[in-house]
CSV table of C-alpha atoms in Angstrom, one decimal:
chain,number,residue,atom,x,y,z
E,1,MET,CA,6.7,-6.6,-19.0
E,2,THR,CA,4.1,-5.6,-16.4
E,3,THR,CA,0.5,-6.6,-16.8
E,4,TYR,CA,-1.8,-4.3,-15.0
E,5,ALA,CA,-5.4,-3.6,-14.2
E,6,VAL,CA,-7.3,-0.6,-12.8
E,7,VAL,CA,-9.3,-0.7,-9.7
E,8,GLN,CA,-11.8,2.1,-8.9
E,9,ALA,CA,-11.3,3.6,-5.5
E,10,PRO,CA,-13.2,6.4,-3.8
E,11,PHE,CA,-10.2,8.7,-4.5
E,12,GLY,CA,-9.6,7.7,-8.1
E,13,ALA,CA,-8.3,4.8,-10.2
E,14,VAL,CA,-5.6,2.7,-8.6
E,15,THR,CA,-3.4,0.6,-10.9
E,16,VAL,CA,-2.2,-2.8,-9.9
E,17,GLY,CA,0.8,-4.3,-11.8
E,18,VAL,CA,2.0,-7.9,-11.9
E,19,VAL,CA,5.2,-9.4,-13.3
E,20,ASP,CA,5.9,-13.2,-13.5
E,21,GLY,CA,3.3,-14.2,-10.9
E,22,ALA,CA,4.0,-11.4,-8.3
E,23,VAL,CA,2.5,-8.0,-7.6
E,24,THR,CA,5.1,-5.3,-8.3
E,25,ASP,CA,3.2,-2.0,-8.4
E,26,VAL,CA,0.2,-0.3,-6.8
E,27,ARG,CA,-0.1,3.2,-8.3
E,28,PHE,CA,-2.3,6.1,-7.5
E,29,PRO,CA,-4.0,8.2,-10.2
E,30,HIS,CA,-2.3,11.2,-11.8
E,31,ALA,CA,-3.3,14.6,-10.7
E,32,ASP,CA,-5.8,14.8,-13.5
E,33,GLY,CA,-7.5,11.6,-12.3
E,34,SER,CA,-6.3,9.4,-15.1
E,35,PRO,CA,-4.8,6.0,-14.1
E,36,ALA,CA,-1.1,5.8,-13.6
E,37,ALA,CA,0.3,2.8,-15.6
E,38,PRO,CA,3.7,1.1,-15.0
E,39,PRO,CA,6.2,2.4,-17.5
E,40,ASP,CA,6.6,-1.0,-19.3
E,41,GLY,CA,3.0,-2.0,-18.8
E,42,THR,CA,0.2,-3.6,-20.8
E,43,ARG,CA,-3.3,-3.2,-19.6
E,44,ALA,CA,-5.2,-6.5,-19.3
E,45,ALA,CA,-8.5,-7.8,-18.0
E,46,PRO,CA,-7.9,-9.1,-14.5
E,47,GLY,CA,-9.1,-12.6,-15.5
E,48,ASP,CA,-6.2,-12.8,-18.0
E,49,ASP,CA,-3.7,-13.5,-15.1
E,50,PRO,CA,-4.6,-15.3,-11.9
E,51,VAL,CA,-2.3,-13.2,-9.7
E,52,LEU,CA,-3.7,-10.0,-11.2
E,53,HIS,CA,-7.2,-11.3,-10.7
E,54,GLU,CA,-6.5,-12.0,-7.0
E,55,ALA,CA,-4.8,-8.7,-6.5
E,56,VAL,CA,-7.8,-6.8,-7.9
E,57,ARG,CA,-10.2,-8.9,-5.9
E,58,GLN,CA,-8.3,-8.3,-2.6
E,59,LEU,CA,-7.8,-4.5,-3.3
E,60,GLU,CA,-11.5,-4.1,-4.1
E,61,ALA,CA,-12.4,-6.0,-0.9
E,62,TYR,CA,-10.1,-3.8,1.1
E,63,LEU,CA,-11.5,-0.6,-0.3
E,64,ALA,CA,-15.1,-1.9,0.4
E,65,GLY,CA,-14.0,-2.4,4.1
E,66,GLU,CA,-14.3,-6.2,3.7
E,67,ARG,CA,-10.6,-7.1,4.0
E,68,ARG,CA,-7.9,-6.0,6.5
E,69,ASP,CA,-4.8,-7.5,5.0
E,70,PHE,CA,-3.4,-8.9,1.8
E,71,ASP,CA,-2.3,-12.4,0.9
E,72,LEU,CA,-0.5,-11.9,-2.4
E,73,PRO,CA,2.9,-12.8,-3.8
E,74,LEU,CA,4.9,-9.6,-3.8
E,75,ARG,CA,8.1,-8.6,-5.6
E,76,TYR,CA,9.9,-5.7,-3.9
E,77,ARG,CA,12.2,-3.4,-5.8
E,78,GLY,CA,14.7,-2.0,-3.4
E,79,SER,CA,17.8,-2.6,-1.2
E,80,PRO,CA,17.8,-5.2,1.6
E,81,PHE,CA,17.3,-2.3,4.1
E,82,ARG,CA,14.2,-1.0,2.3
E,83,GLN,CA,12.8,-4.5,1.9
E,84,ARG,CA,13.3,-5.0,5.7
E,85,VAL,CA,11.3,-1.8,6.3
E,86,TRP,CA,8.5,-2.8,3.9
E,87,GLU,CA,8.2,-6.2,5.7
E,88,GLY,CA,8.0,-4.2,9.0
E,89,LEU,CA,5.2,-2.1,7.5
E,90,ARG,CA,3.2,-5.2,6.9
E,91,ALA,CA,3.2,-5.9,10.7
E,92,VAL,CA,1.6,-2.5,11.6
E,93,PRO,CA,-2.0,-3.6,12.5
E,94,TYR,CA,-5.0,-2.6,10.5
E,95,GLY,CA,-6.7,0.5,11.9
E,96,THR,CA,-3.7,1.6,13.8
E,97,THR,CA,-0.7,3.9,13.1
E,98,ALA,CA,3.0,3.8,14.1
E,99,THR,CA,5.6,6.5,14.0
E,100,TYR,CA,8.8,6.2,12.0
E,101,GLY,CA,10.7,5.8,15.2
E,102,ALA,CA,8.4,3.1,16.5
E,103,LEU,CA,8.8,1.3,13.2
E,104,ALA,CA,12.6,1.5,13.5
E,105,THR,CA,12.4,0.1,17.0
E,106,SER,CA,10.2,-2.7,15.9
E,107,LEU,CA,12.9,-3.6,13.3
E,108,GLY,CA,15.6,-3.7,16.0
E,109,LEU,CA,17.1,-0.4,14.9
E,110,ASP,CA,18.0,2.7,16.9
E,111,PRO,CA,15.3,5.2,16.1
E,112,ARG,CA,17.6,8.1,16.9
E,113,THR,CA,19.8,7.2,14.0
E,114,THR,CA,17.5,5.4,11.6
E,115,ALA,CA,14.1,7.1,11.7
E,116,ARG,CA,14.9,9.2,8.7
E,117,ALA,CA,16.2,6.2,6.7
E,118,VAL,CA,13.1,4.3,7.7
E,119,GLY,CA,11.0,7.3,6.5
E,120,ALA,CA,12.9,7.3,3.1
E,121,ALA,CA,12.3,3.6,2.7
E,122,ASN,CA,8.6,4.1,3.5
E,123,GLY,CA,8.4,6.8,0.8
E,124,ALA,CA,10.0,4.5,-1.8
E,125,ASN,CA,7.4,1.8,-1.3
E,126,HIS,CA,6.0,0.6,-4.7
E,127,LEU,CA,3.2,-1.2,-3.1
E,128,PRO,CA,1.2,1.3,-1.1
E,129,ILE,CA,-2.1,0.0,0.5
E,130,VAL,CA,-0.9,-3.6,0.1
E,131,VAL,CA,2.3,-2.7,2.1
E,132,PRO,CA,0.5,-0.2,4.3
E,133,CYS,CA,2.9,2.8,4.4
E,134,HIS,CA,-0.1,5.0,5.0
E,135,ARG,CA,-0.2,3.8,8.6
E,136,VAL,CA,3.1,5.6,9.4
E,137,ILE,CA,2.8,9.1,10.9
E,138,GLY,CA,5.1,11.7,12.3
E,139,ALA,CA,6.3,11.5,15.9
E,140,ASP,CA,4.0,14.4,16.8
E,141,GLY,CA,1.0,12.6,15.4
E,142,THR,CA,0.8,14.6,12.1
E,143,LEU,CA,0.2,13.0,8.8
E,144,THR,CA,3.4,13.2,6.9
E,145,GLY,CA,4.4,12.5,3.3
E,146,PHE,CA,2.6,9.9,1.2
E,147,SER,CA,3.1,8.9,-2.4
E,148,GLY,CA,-0.6,9.2,-3.0
E,149,GLY,CA,-0.9,12.6,-1.2
E,150,ILE,CA,-1.9,13.4,2.3
E,151,GLU,CA,-5.6,13.5,1.5
E,152,ARG,CA,-5.5,9.9,0.2
E,153,LYS,CA,-3.6,8.9,3.3
E,154,ARG,CA,-6.3,10.5,5.4
E,155,GLU,CA,-9.0,8.6,3.5
E,156,LEU,CA,-7.2,5.3,3.9
E,157,LEU,CA,-6.7,5.8,7.6
E,158,ALA,CA,-10.4,6.9,8.0
E,159,LEU,CA,-11.6,3.8,6.1
E,160,GLU,CA,-9.6,1.6,8.4
E,161,ALA,CA,-10.7,3.5,11.5
E,162,ARG,CA,-14.4,3.1,10.5
E,163,VAL,CA,-14.1,-0.6,9.8
E,164,ALA,CA,-12.0,-1.4,12.9
E,165,SER,CA,-14.5,0.4,15.1
E,166,GLY,CA,-17.5,-1.1,13.4
E,167,ALA,CA,-18.9,2.3,12.5
E,168,GLY,CA,-20.4,2.8,9.1
E,169,THR,CA,-20.5,-0.9,8.3
E,170,LEU,CA,-23.7,-2.8,7.3
E,171,PHE,CA,-23.3,-5.5,10.0
């Protein structure tokens, strides 16, 4: 059973789910703005679970521009290939972007034959933001598909660009 909490973000309520001491889900709000809950989830106060508490704390700090990466126990749901891609996503630096082909290359794969598979794995990421799939863009520099929608992807990239450049921060 997933225990989850809701974090308010500039673009709506983000749901964070935890199972057995590991973060398993980060979900964007439904189209109507209501929080998306894991299918087998029970909403809890973040303080009811230490991992949930820490996940909420880190996500809030990221959204406030005070955190650049996450240090949480994660539980992936996917094939070994997808898990390899998701680990590769975690290496894309804050405030930057990479293409699907560049991500494939960084994983030691031939981008000519694996860029689409890397893209599919990117799209199947159950931990967006924490595993920063929003940092991957098309080869021509366009913003491509994102589970939270292109506008949320744009907002996350803009947040990171502002923080990385020092613009719009208090200090």
